[in-house]
Tab-separated table of C-alpha atoms in Angstrom:
chain	number	residue	atom	x	y	z
A	1	MET	CA	-68.398	46.367	1.607
A	2	SER	CA	-67.767	47.968	4.698
A	3	PHE	CA	-68.518	47.936	8.883
A	4	GLN	CA	-69.626	51.101	10.515
A	5	GLU	CA	-68.264	52.146	14.261
A	6	GLY	CA	-69.158	48.775	16.453
A	7	GLN	CA	-68.496	46.464	13.552
A	8	LYS	CA	-72.203	47.132	12.431
A	9	TYR	CA	-73.132	47.789	8.785
A	10	THR	CA	-73.960	51.152	8.009
A	11	GLY	CA	-76.396	52.701	4.986
A	12	GLY	CA	-80.076	52.405	4.462
A	13	THR	CA	-79.836	49.814	1.440
A	14	MET	CA	-77.200	47.831	3.692
A	15	ALA	CA	-78.912	47.274	6.467
A	16	HIS	CA	-80.425	44.148	6.509
A	17	SER	CA	-77.394	42.454	5.024
A	18	ALA	CA	-75.394	43.891	7.889
A	19	HIS	CA	-78.297	42.092	10.611
A	20	VAL	CA	-77.839	39.177	8.885
A	21	LEU	CA	-74.235	39.632	8.787
A	22	ASN	CA	-73.887	40.515	12.323
A	23	THR	CA	-76.062	37.425	13.016
A	24	ILE	CA	-74.970	34.280	11.266
A	25	ASP	CA	-72.262	32.448	12.769
A	26	VAL	CA	-69.627	32.906	10.468
A	27	GLY	CA	-66.694	36.270	11.398
A	28	ILE	CA	-65.969	39.007	8.454
A	29	TRP	CA	-62.631	40.584	8.368
A	30	GLU	CA	-61.314	43.423	6.985
A	31	TYR	CA	-58.127	45.120	6.227
A	32	ASN	CA	-57.411	48.416	3.981
A	33	ILE	CA	-54.261	47.463	2.254
A	34	THR	CA	-53.736	51.192	1.675
A	35	THR	CA	-54.942	52.722	4.950
A	36	LYS	CA	-53.861	49.961	7.422
A	37	LYS	CA	-57.230	49.607	8.649
A	38	VAL	CA	-59.062	46.639	10.335
A	39	ILE	CA	-62.423	46.006	11.166
A	40	TRP	CA	-63.835	42.537	12.447
A	41	SER	CA	-67.528	41.703	12.580
A	42	ALA	CA	-69.351	41.315	15.806
A	43	GLY	CA	-69.454	37.427	14.323
A	44	PHE	CA	-65.239	37.502	14.199
A	45	TYR	CA	-65.697	38.570	17.813
A	46	LYS	CA	-68.268	35.311	18.780
A	47	ASN	CA	-66.224	32.805	17.099
A	48	LEU	CA	-63.794	33.444	19.167
A	49	GLY	CA	-65.479	33.888	22.693
A	50	TYR	CA	-65.538	37.554	23.043
A	51	ALA	CA	-67.422	40.141	23.413
A	52	PRO	CA	-66.519	43.214	20.668
A	53	CYS	CA	-63.878	45.678	21.404
A	54	GLU	CA	-62.810	43.246	24.135
A	55	ILE	CA	-59.637	42.645	22.713
A	56	ASP	CA	-57.850	45.074	20.348
A	57	CYS	CA	-58.906	45.281	16.122
A	58	SER	CA	-55.122	45.267	14.326
A	59	GLN	CA	-53.078	43.490	12.202
A	60	ARG	CA	-50.880	43.276	15.339
A	61	TYR	CA	-52.711	41.830	17.504
A	62	PHE	CA	-54.042	38.931	14.205
A	63	PHE	CA	-50.428	37.722	13.828
A	64	ASP	CA	-49.715	38.218	17.727
A	65	GLU	CA	-51.986	36.883	20.002
A	66	LEU	CA	-54.961	35.200	17.690
A	67	LEU	CA	-53.013	33.225	15.065
A	68	TYR	CA	-51.285	30.063	15.856
A	69	TYR	CA	-47.576	30.176	14.964
A	70	LYS	CA	-47.431	27.452	12.924
A	71	ASP	CA	-50.134	28.352	10.422
A	72	ARG	CA	-49.271	32.423	10.277
A	73	ASP	CA	-47.217	30.781	6.529
A	74	THR	CA	-50.099	29.109	5.022
A	75	PHE	CA	-52.556	32.362	6.413
A	76	ILE	CA	-50.505	34.820	4.877
A	77	ASN	CA	-49.435	32.969	1.939
A	78	THR	CA	-53.203	32.239	1.214
A	79	ILE	CA	-53.874	36.069	1.475
A	80	ARG	CA	-51.461	36.382	-0.965
A	81	HIS	CA	-53.219	34.936	-4.003
A	82	ALA	CA	-56.410	36.468	-2.699
A	83	SER	CA	-58.615	37.854	-5.574
A	84	GLU	CA	-62.399	38.171	-6.137
A	85	GLU	CA	-62.562	34.202	-6.155
A	86	PRO	CA	-61.878	33.497	-2.679
A	87	ALA	CA	-58.350	31.393	-1.382
A	88	THR	CA	-59.283	29.466	1.416
A	89	THR	CA	-57.271	27.543	3.884
A	90	GLN	CA	-57.878	26.146	7.078
A	91	ILE	CA	-55.899	27.608	10.595
A	92	ARG	CA	-55.911	27.734	14.604
A	93	LEU	CA	-57.126	30.971	15.902
A	94	LEU	CA	-56.732	31.463	20.110
A	95	THR	CA	-60.837	31.216	21.310
A	96	LYS	CA	-61.122	33.125	24.918
A	97	LYS	CA	-61.807	29.695	26.777
A	98	CYS	CA	-60.997	26.656	25.012
A	99	GLY	CA	-57.520	27.187	23.130
A	100	TYR	CA	-56.860	27.011	19.778
A	101	HIS	CA	-59.654	25.881	17.290
A	102	TRP	CA	-59.681	24.887	13.947
A	103	PHE	CA	-61.371	27.760	11.777
A	104	GLU	CA	-61.871	27.317	7.651
A	105	SER	CA	-60.887	30.396	6.067
A	106	LYS	CA	-61.684	32.439	3.114
A	107	ALA	CA	-59.823	35.592	1.876
A	108	TYR	CA	-61.018	37.590	-1.062
A	109	LYS	CA	-59.629	41.153	-2.407
A	110	THR	CA	-61.360	44.169	-3.881
A	111	GLU	CA	-59.674	47.455	-5.342
A	112	THR	CA	-62.330	50.076	-3.774
A	113	GLU	CA	-62.251	54.039	-3.881
A	114	ALA	CA	-60.474	53.669	-0.352
A	115	GLY	CA	-57.840	51.451	-1.755
A	116	THR	CA	-56.759	47.982	-2.044
A	117	VAL	CA	-59.101	45.891	0.357
A	118	LEU	CA	-58.330	42.073	1.384
A	119	TYR	CA	-61.688	40.703	3.545
A	120	GLY	CA	-62.577	37.554	4.006
A	121	ILE	CA	-64.969	34.770	6.274
A	122	ILE	CA	-63.932	32.436	9.359
A	123	SER	CA	-65.759	29.723	10.584
A	124	ASN	CA	-65.524	27.362	13.195
A	125	ILE	CA	-64.864	24.318	11.740
A	126	ASN	CA	-63.343	22.493	15.005
A	127	GLU	CA	-65.531	19.421	15.562
A	128	TYR	CA	-65.687	18.736	12.391
A	129	LYS	CA	-61.471	18.894	11.954
A	130	LEU	CA	-61.339	16.308	15.896
A	131	LEU	CA	-63.927	13.898	13.704
A	132	GLU	CA	-61.392	14.632	10.607
A	133	TYR	CA	-58.438	13.675	13.128
A	134	GLN	CA	-59.591	10.790	15.096
A	135	ALA	CA	-61.150	9.336	11.661
A	136	ALA	CA	-57.843	9.403	10.381
A	137	GLU	CA	-56.286	7.799	13.802
A	138	ASN	CA	-59.173	4.903	13.689
A	139	SER	CA	-58.227	4.648	9.527
A	140	PHE	CA	-54.341	4.763	11.075
A	141	LEU	CA	-54.946	2.130	13.881
A	142	CYS	CA	-57.002	-0.010	10.859
A	143	ALA	CA	-53.897	0.028	8.746
A	144	GLU	CA	-51.343	-0.372	11.400
A	145	THR	CA	-53.132	-3.529	12.732
A	146	ASN	CA	-53.777	-4.717	8.852
A	147	ARG	CA	-50.019	-4.075	7.912
A	148	ILE	CA	-49.077	-5.714	11.188
A	149	ALA	CA	-50.890	-8.483	10.959
A	150	LYS	CA	-50.530	-8.315	6.766
A	151	MET	CA	-53.616	-8.262	6.479
A	152	GLY	CA	-56.543	-6.490	3.963
A	153	GLY	CA	-59.789	-6.276	2.797
A	154	TRP	CA	-61.459	-6.979	-0.621
A	155	GLU	CA	-65.276	-7.095	-2.048
A	156	ILE	CA	-66.726	-8.341	-5.264
A	157	GLN	CA	-69.797	-7.408	-6.502
A	158	THR	CA	-71.473	-10.330	-7.610
A	159	GLU	CA	-73.458	-8.393	-10.471
A	160	SER	CA	-70.697	-7.221	-12.360
A	161	MET	CA	-67.781	-9.741	-10.396
A	162	SER	CA	-66.291	-6.271	-10.442
A	163	LEU	CA	-63.829	-6.797	-7.152
A	164	ARG	CA	-61.900	-4.084	-5.335
A	165	LEU	CA	-58.872	-4.864	-3.125
A	166	SER	CA	-57.029	-2.678	-0.121
A	167	LYS	CA	-53.646	-1.259	-0.429
A	168	GLU	CA	-52.481	-3.917	2.448
A	169	ILE	CA	-54.144	-6.893	-0.575
A	170	TYR	CA	-51.782	-5.194	-3.074
A	171	ASP	CA	-49.273	-5.368	-1.073
A	172	ILE	CA	-49.505	-8.957	-0.677
A	173	TYR	CA	-49.410	-10.015	-3.953
A	174	GLU	CA	-46.346	-7.594	-4.108
A	175	LEU	CA	-47.676	-5.529	-6.601
A	176	ASP	CA	-46.382	-2.198	-6.735
A	177	ALA	CA	-49.143	-0.022	-8.658
A	178	GLN	CA	-52.798	-0.355	-7.674
A	179	VAL	CA	-53.494	-1.735	-10.541
A	180	PRO	CA	-57.789	-3.219	-11.084
A	181	LEU	CA	-57.645	-6.378	-11.130
A	182	SER	CA	-60.444	-9.200	-12.349
A	183	VAL	CA	-61.626	-11.646	-10.501
A	184	GLU	CA	-60.002	-14.284	-12.927
A	185	GLU	CA	-56.614	-12.223	-12.407
A	186	ALA	CA	-57.155	-12.327	-9.064
A	187	ILE	CA	-56.858	-15.552	-8.641
A	188	SER	CA	-54.380	-16.599	-10.984
A	189	PHE	CA	-51.740	-15.587	-8.697
A	190	PHE	CA	-52.832	-18.982	-6.764
A	191	GLU	CA	-50.405	-22.040	-7.948
A	192	PRO	CA	-53.106	-24.293	-10.080
A	193	ALA	CA	-53.403	-27.122	-7.516
A	194	TYR	CA	-55.146	-24.394	-5.275
A	195	ARG	CA	-57.080	-22.546	-8.141
A	196	PRO	CA	-59.606	-25.239	-7.991
A	197	LEU	CA	-60.610	-24.830	-4.634
A	198	ILE	CA	-60.886	-21.535	-4.513
A	199	ILE	CA	-63.209	-21.037	-7.659
A	200	ASP	CA	-65.433	-23.388	-6.090
A	201	ALA	CA	-65.621	-21.358	-2.775
A	202	ILE	CA	-66.379	-18.488	-4.524
A	203	ASP	CA	-68.981	-19.913	-6.850
A	204	ASN	CA	-70.716	-21.703	-3.837
A	205	ALA	CA	-70.694	-18.513	-1.864
A	206	VAL	CA	-72.241	-16.246	-4.612
A	207	LYS	CA	-75.060	-18.959	-5.367
A	208	TYR	CA	-75.352	-20.422	-2.549
A	209	CYS	CA	-74.203	-18.050	0.028
A	210	LYS	CA	-71.706	-20.302	1.914
A	211	PRO	CA	-68.969	-18.659	3.682
A	212	TYR	CA	-65.658	-19.599	3.189
A	213	ASP	CA	-62.115	-20.096	5.262
A	214	MET	CA	-59.022	-21.581	3.982
A	215	GLU	CA	-55.530	-21.421	3.382
A	216	LEU	CA	-54.259	-21.592	0.130
A	217	LEU	CA	-50.242	-21.899	-1.553
A	218	PHE	CA	-49.932	-18.689	-3.440
A	219	ARG	CA	-47.015	-16.896	-5.467
A	220	SER	CA	-47.040	-13.208	-5.705
A	221	ALA	CA	-46.011	-10.876	-7.995
A	222	LYS	CA	-42.064	-10.951	-7.810
A	223	ASN	CA	-42.590	-14.599	-8.115
A	224	ASN	CA	-42.494	-15.231	-3.704
A	225	LEU	CA	-44.223	-18.711	-2.501
A	226	LYS	CA	-46.282	-18.218	0.411
A	227	TRP	CA	-49.152	-19.726	2.014
A	228	VAL	CA	-52.333	-16.892	2.263
A	229	LYS	CA	-56.092	-17.428	4.300
A	230	ALA	CA	-58.574	-16.486	1.864
A	231	LYS	CA	-61.916	-15.909	4.352
A	232	GLY	CA	-65.193	-15.076	2.072
A	233	VAL	CA	-68.977	-14.433	3.809
A	234	PRO	CA	-71.991	-13.607	1.487
A	235	VAL	CA	-73.709	-10.258	2.090
A	236	LEU	CA	-77.314	-10.743	1.074
A	237	ASP	CA	-80.642	-8.641	0.014
A	238	LYS	CA	-83.980	-8.941	1.388
A	239	TYR	CA	-84.642	-11.556	-1.141
A	240	GLY	CA	-81.569	-13.505	0.595
A	241	LYS	CA	-79.649	-13.347	-2.747
A	242	CYS	CA	-75.617	-12.603	-2.449
A	243	VAL	CA	-75.107	-9.525	-3.905
A	244	VAL	CA	-71.822	-8.860	-2.720
A	245	LEU	CA	-69.054	-11.285	-1.817
A	246	ARG	CA	-66.162	-9.799	0.824
A	247	GLY	CA	-63.800	-10.647	3.528
A	248	ILE	CA	-59.980	-10.906	4.938
A	249	PHE	CA	-57.185	-11.551	2.447
A	250	GLN	CA	-54.531	-12.373	5.799
A	251	ASP	CA	-50.346	-13.955	4.448
A	252	ILE	CA	-49.549	-16.723	7.325
A	253	ASP	CA	-46.760	-17.968	5.392
A	254	SER	CA	-44.443	-17.400	8.886
A	255	ILE	CA	-46.918	-19.161	11.113
A	256	LYS	CA	-47.776	-21.893	7.962
A	257	ARG	CA	-44.215	-22.708	7.390
A	258	ARG	CA	-43.604	-22.873	11.413
A	259	GLY	CA	-46.677	-25.289	12.365
A	260	ILE	CA	-45.506	-27.433	9.249
A	261	ASN	CA	-42.005	-27.516	11.540
A	262	LEU	CA	-43.778	-28.415	14.276
A	263	GLN	CA	-45.760	-30.850	12.582
A	264	SER	CA	-42.462	-32.359	10.974
A	265	SER	CA	-40.373	-32.663	14.459
A	266	ILE	CA	-43.663	-33.960	15.802
A	267	ASN	CA	-44.019	-36.913	13.582
A	268	LEU	CA	-39.973	-37.135	13.429
A	269	LEU	CA	-40.405	-37.358	17.139
A	270	ASP	CA	-43.007	-39.828	17.024
A	271	ASP	CA	-40.971	-41.687	14.794
A	272	GLN	CA	-37.794	-42.230	16.658
A	273	ASN	CA	-40.104	-42.838	19.599
A	274	LYS	CA	-41.306	-45.866	17.984
A	275	ARG	CA	-37.775	-46.915	16.357
A	276	LEU	CA	-36.397	-46.698	19.902
A	277	GLN	CA	-39.397	-48.877	21.105
A	278	ASN	CA	-38.385	-51.115	18.204
A	279	PHE	CA	-34.825	-51.065	19.295
A	280	ALA	CA	-35.518	-51.121	23.168
A	281	TYR	CA	-37.271	-54.644	21.834
A	282	ILE	CA	-34.398	-55.865	19.521
A	283	VAL	CA	-32.070	-55.410	22.208
A	284	SER	CA	-34.650	-57.849	25.107
A	285	HIS	CA	-35.894	-60.095	22.280
A	286	ASN	CA	-32.046	-60.853	21.146
A	287	LEU	CA	-29.687	-60.448	23.775
A	288	ARG	CA	-32.095	-62.805	25.772
A	289	SER	CA	-32.605	-64.849	23.243
A	290	HIS	CA	-28.646	-65.360	23.349
A	291	ALA	CA	-28.793	-65.619	26.994
A	292	GLY	CA	-31.406	-68.219	26.433
A	293	ASN	CA	-29.604	-70.361	24.332
A	294	LEU	CA	-26.112	-69.745	25.869
A	295	LYS	CA	-27.486	-70.620	29.015
A	296	PHE	CA	-29.028	-74.440	27.736
A	297	MET	CA	-25.614	-75.162	26.037
A	298	VAL	CA	-24.209	-75.044	29.614
A	299	ASN	CA	-26.920	-76.773	31.166
A	300	LEU	CA	-25.898	-79.356	28.446
A	301	TYR	CA	-21.854	-79.352	28.520
A	302	GLU	CA	-22.547	-79.611	32.819
A	303	GLU	CA	-24.957	-82.498	32.530
A	304	THR	CA	-22.808	-84.916	29.746
A	305	ASP	CA	-19.711	-86.810	30.703
A	306	HIS	CA	-18.515	-87.906	27.355
A	307	LYS	CA	-15.923	-85.690	26.150
A	308	SER	CA	-16.682	-85.909	22.683
A	309	ASP	CA	-20.254	-84.826	23.168
A	310	ARG	CA	-19.227	-81.581	25.726
A	311	ASP	CA	-16.430	-80.493	22.417
A	312	GLU	CA	-19.536	-80.339	20.634
A	313	ILE	CA	-21.391	-78.328	22.787
A	314	PHE	CA	-18.755	-76.101	23.277
A	315	SER	CA	-18.312	-75.307	19.705
A	316	HIS	CA	-21.747	-74.291	19.957
A	317	ILE	CA	-21.254	-72.186	22.460
A	318	LYS	CA	-18.550	-70.395	20.848
A	319	THR	CA	-21.084	-69.645	18.079
A	320	ILE	CA	-23.376	-68.545	20.490
A	321	SER	CA	-21.312	-66.071	21.875
A	322	ASN	CA	-19.892	-65.073	18.646
A	323	SER	CA	-23.455	-64.410	17.178
A	324	PHE	CA	-23.448	-62.643	20.775
A	325	ASN	CA	-21.207	-60.031	20.462
A	326	ALA	CA	-22.076	-59.706	16.520
A	327	THR	CA	-25.635	-58.076	18.388
A	328	MET	CA	-23.605	-55.943	20.619
A	329	GLY	CA	-21.672	-55.105	17.846
A	330	HIS	CA	-24.846	-53.862	15.842
A	331	LEU	CA	-26.348	-52.012	19.139
A	332	ASP	CA	-23.750	-50.392	19.660
A	333	GLU	CA	-23.501	-49.198	16.053
A	334	ILE	CA	-26.914	-47.624	16.505
A	335	VAL	CA	-26.257	-46.513	19.604
A	336	LYS	CA	-23.058	-44.719	18.599
A	337	ILE	CA	-25.046	-42.863	16.250
A	338	GLN	CA	-27.949	-41.227	17.969
A	339	SER	CA	-24.672	-39.901	20.343
A	340	GLU	CA	-22.601	-38.705	16.409
A	341	ILE	CA	-26.119	-36.312	15.600
A	342	GLY	CA	-23.896	-33.680	17.844
A	343	ARG	CA	-20.419	-33.777	15.494
A	344	GLU	CA	-19.286	-31.430	13.604
A	345	ARG	CA	-20.566	-31.132	9.509
A	346	LYS	CA	-17.567	-30.366	7.008
A	347	PRO	CA	-17.901	-29.783	3.509
A	348	VAL	CA	-17.875	-33.477	2.182
A	349	ASN	CA	-16.785	-33.782	-1.012
A	350	PHE	CA	-19.498	-36.821	-3.418
A	351	GLU	CA	-17.466	-37.811	-6.256
A	352	LYS	CA	-14.461	-38.344	-3.847
A	353	THR	CA	-16.648	-39.773	-1.094
A	354	PHE	CA	-17.639	-42.003	-3.805
A	355	ASN	CA	-14.491	-43.138	-4.801
A	356	ASN	CA	-12.840	-43.814	-1.976
A	357	VAL	CA	-15.681	-46.343	-0.988
A	358	LEU	CA	-15.117	-47.465	-4.706
A	359	SER	CA	-11.455	-48.302	-4.384
A	360	ALA	CA	-12.266	-50.195	-1.117
A	361	LEU	CA	-14.696	-52.522	-2.879
A	362	THR	CA	-12.962	-52.879	-6.330
A	363	THR	CA	-12.704	-56.569	-5.975
A	364	ASN	CA	-16.363	-56.467	-5.363
A	365	ILE	CA	-17.203	-55.627	-8.161
A	366	ALA	CA	-14.755	-56.732	-9.923
A	367	ALA	CA	-16.590	-60.639	-8.973
A	368	ALA	CA	-19.977	-58.917	-10.279
A	369	ASN	CA	-18.250	-57.685	-13.777
A	370	ALA	CA	-20.774	-54.483	-13.103
A	371	THR	CA	-20.534	-51.086	-14.318
A	372	ILE	CA	-20.971	-47.981	-12.178
A	373	ASN	CA	-22.107	-44.314	-13.434
A	374	ALA	CA	-21.673	-41.944	-10.999
A	375	ASP	CA	-22.940	-38.554	-12.125
A	376	PHE	CA	-22.758	-35.557	-9.388
A	377	SER	CA	-22.598	-32.278	-11.021
A	378	SER	CA	-26.141	-31.283	-10.028
A	379	CYS	CA	-24.514	-31.320	-6.498
A	380	LYS	CA	-20.864	-31.913	-5.994
A	381	GLN	CA	-20.700	-30.630	-2.449
A	382	ILE	CA	-22.353	-30.736	0.920
A	383	ASN	CA	-21.833	-30.175	4.359
A	384	TYR	CA	-22.323	-33.734	5.982
A	385	ILE	CA	-20.324	-35.704	8.775
A	386	PRO	CA	-18.287	-37.447	6.315
A	387	ALA	CA	-17.817	-41.395	7.705
A	388	TYR	CA	-21.745	-41.014	7.518
A	389	LEU	CA	-21.918	-40.008	3.824
A	390	GLU	CA	-19.245	-42.876	3.609
A	391	SER	CA	-21.649	-45.188	5.440
A	392	ILE	CA	-24.305	-44.699	2.828
A	393	PHE	CA	-22.762	-44.928	-0.275
A	394	GLN	CA	-21.121	-48.581	0.866
A	395	ASN	CA	-24.483	-49.914	2.455
A	396	LEU	CA	-25.888	-49.064	-0.489
A	397	LEU	CA	-23.626	-49.821	-3.162
A	398	THR	CA	-22.582	-53.145	-1.198
A	399	ASN	CA	-26.626	-54.461	-1.492
A	400	ALA	CA	-26.496	-52.922	-4.949
A	401	LEU	CA	-23.683	-55.709	-6.129
A	402	LYS	CA	-24.511	-58.388	-2.955
A	403	TYR	CA	-28.546	-58.336	-4.599
A	404	LYS	CA	-27.548	-58.711	-8.481
A	405	HIS	CA	-29.769	-60.203	-11.025
A	406	PRO	CA	-28.187	-63.691	-11.209
A	407	ASP	CA	-29.221	-63.091	-15.104
A	408	ARG	CA	-27.666	-60.196	-16.116
A	409	ALA	CA	-24.235	-57.732	-14.990
A	410	PRO	CA	-25.056	-55.170	-12.256
A	411	VAL	CA	-25.503	-51.549	-13.530
A	412	ILE	CA	-25.861	-48.966	-11.171
A	413	ASN	CA	-26.181	-45.874	-11.796
A	414	CYS	CA	-25.775	-43.130	-8.489
A	415	TYR	CA	-26.183	-39.183	-8.881
A	416	THR	CA	-27.390	-36.160	-6.648
A	417	LYS	CA	-29.362	-33.540	-7.475
A	418	GLN	CA	-30.576	-30.296	-5.662
A	419	SER	CA	-34.500	-29.392	-5.164
A	420	GLY	CA	-35.450	-25.937	-3.400
A	421	ASN	CA	-32.957	-25.989	-0.087
A	422	HIS	CA	-33.064	-30.093	-0.253
A	423	ILE	CA	-30.250	-32.586	-1.278
A	424	TYR	CA	-30.920	-35.860	-2.907
A	425	LEU	CA	-28.601	-38.915	-3.212
A	426	ILE	CA	-30.556	-41.251	-5.932
A	427	PHE	CA	-29.072	-45.307	-6.167
A	428	GLU	CA	-30.754	-47.142	-8.276
A	429	ASP	CA	-29.579	-51.047	-10.084
A	430	ASN	CA	-30.829	-53.900	-12.057
A	431	GLY	CA	-30.737	-56.240	-9.246
A	432	VAL	CA	-33.091	-59.199	-8.627
A	433	GLY	CA	-35.505	-56.030	-6.578
A	434	ILE	CA	-37.759	-56.333	-3.295
A	435	ASP	CA	-41.439	-57.256	-3.224
A	436	MET	CA	-42.283	-54.165	-1.935
A	437	GLN	CA	-45.925	-55.647	-0.879
A	438	ARG	CA	-44.292	-58.044	0.788
A	439	TYR	CA	-41.856	-56.943	2.742
A	440	GLY	CA	-42.496	-53.405	1.844
A	441	ASN	CA	-42.635	-51.702	5.592
A	442	ASP	CA	-39.763	-54.187	6.927
A	443	VAL	CA	-36.729	-52.902	4.395
A	444	PHE	CA	-35.307	-50.547	6.894
A	445	GLY	CA	-36.082	-53.015	10.124
A	446	MET	CA	-33.211	-54.835	11.832
A	447	TYR	CA	-32.506	-58.362	10.831
A	448	LYS	CA	-35.057	-57.916	8.254
A	449	THR	CA	-34.187	-60.198	4.853
A	450	PHE	CA	-35.777	-60.950	1.658
A	451	HIS	CA	-33.326	-63.260	0.058
A	452	GLN	CA	-31.775	-66.402	0.254
A	453	ASN	CA	-28.166	-64.933	0.177
A	454	PRO	CA	-25.754	-66.296	2.437
A	455	ASP	CA	-24.526	-62.839	3.622
A	456	SER	CA	-27.354	-60.853	4.740
A	457	GLN	CA	-27.891	-59.399	7.724
A	458	GLY	CA	-30.473	-57.702	7.845
A	459	ILE	CA	-28.625	-54.346	9.613
A	460	GLY	CA	-27.219	-52.586	6.473
A	461	LEU	CA	-29.876	-50.524	5.281
A	462	PHE	CA	-31.475	-50.286	9.240
A	463	ILE	CA	-28.341	-48.663	9.870
A	464	THR	CA	-28.188	-46.030	6.752
A	465	ARG	CA	-31.821	-45.217	7.883
A	466	ASN	CA	-30.759	-44.134	11.192
A	467	GLN	CA	-27.449	-42.049	9.604
A	468	VAL	CA	-29.695	-40.271	7.480
A	469	GLU	CA	-32.492	-39.515	10.405
A	470	ALA	CA	-30.084	-39.075	13.027
A	471	LEU	CA	-28.883	-35.818	10.619
A	472	GLY	CA	-32.927	-34.974	9.161
A	473	GLY	CA	-32.930	-36.668	6.146
A	474	SER	CA	-35.248	-39.204	5.136
A	475	ILE	CA	-34.462	-42.384	2.555
A	476	LYS	CA	-37.439	-44.219	0.277
A	477	VAL	CA	-37.442	-46.936	-1.583
A	478	GLU	CA	-38.750	-47.670	-4.902
A	479	SER	CA	-38.476	-51.493	-6.233
A	480	THR	CA	-39.770	-54.425	-8.654
A	481	VAL	CA	-39.091	-57.782	-8.418
A	482	ASN	CA	-36.568	-58.587	-11.180
A	483	VAL	CA	-36.431	-55.292	-12.561
A	484	GLY	CA	-34.619	-53.549	-10.072
A	485	THR	CA	-34.070	-50.910	-7.145
A	486	LYS	CA	-34.041	-47.246	-6.353
A	487	PHE	CA	-33.069	-45.289	-3.238
A	488	THR	CA	-34.069	-41.827	-2.951
A	489	VAL	CA	-32.294	-40.206	-0.093
A	490	ARG	CA	-33.030	-36.696	0.638
A	491	LEU	CA	-29.445	-35.923	2.548
A	492	VAL	CA	-31.101	-32.566	4.317
């Protein structure tokens, strides 16, 4: 195939073909490797916005003036592999008025009597490339949005129950390869307690066309526990039947945990407010009670002239005064706990601290004939305020001895355990126990006592609870009358 002068086909048999080639919206070029002759069709000029012969029809001009410099190697590499089968590539050529446009280039090679000839076709695909770029940009933007939001899309074809997941969901699942998953396999990643919820939600969406929006606990392929949002929306056919169920799946772990921590802080703050109100009530009630008794006794003292009566009244005044001082000491202890929260925590050895407390209570332990079993092997050390840990040991151990069962020797078990980031201290005894149904809400209250023991003041557990909670922990009690009591202290 060749062109005549003026880029027109020659020869009667080629007349019609030449007319077609010169009018279609593609450009044709030819390069004779042997003679170095270059020919461009009228369509070639037209595609670039030039009139025929307006620019130099040469190899040099093509490479130096028309072909975008970054596409030079691509184009050369393509024509090197040209044969009778087309070698296709995409290049940018400089148009007369609109800068560089994208063209699809197909190159062929053939042997003729005049030598080896390369020829090819270029067609303008600039609009298509711009749409492709825009689609790629939109796709990138969508992918980036999903990546930042840690969110992906999924779809279930309800007839076959086949599942399709986006790449972002595989990232949330922490699966290295995008292997196909069945619906059952996808659900198996949820924590056991949450699987019935998601199964019911999918069933209801398919059968009754009900959308769902749930927050569930999920365990990834790399065993990371995380909170996720699973949202599904049914797509109905013209008969109102759900044919497709699609939705989003989002990693909301950081948001959810911040919400949980915030709610925990709110609960703690609310609890502290209640305790503060209770403390204010105690201060007001107890001090007013002591003040009233003291005033009453002073009035009696002033109204009587008998020395014996005055001596008796004065002894009552001294008793009230001592009680007053004791109350002030208790209140001061509580205030001191709150003010010592900021003290530096240090590594504290459980066994060493516990042995110090045992030494201090040796006489009490021997008098009660108590057996004490301690095991701190699960967690030997904790970052804590040393005085607080010693105080907690002392209060719980003293209580276990004080409230021993009258018919048996005390057996006290004390041990630690660790669960996740939490460290627990457990104290068990076989004492008289507490009627939890009757006194359960008052166990840690100030001046709350539940037995007739004359040593009971109802202050030890109140202080222990304040110490534990002041450092972010919690304490709970389980007890059965005549069986024993178990305190579980979450220290951190």
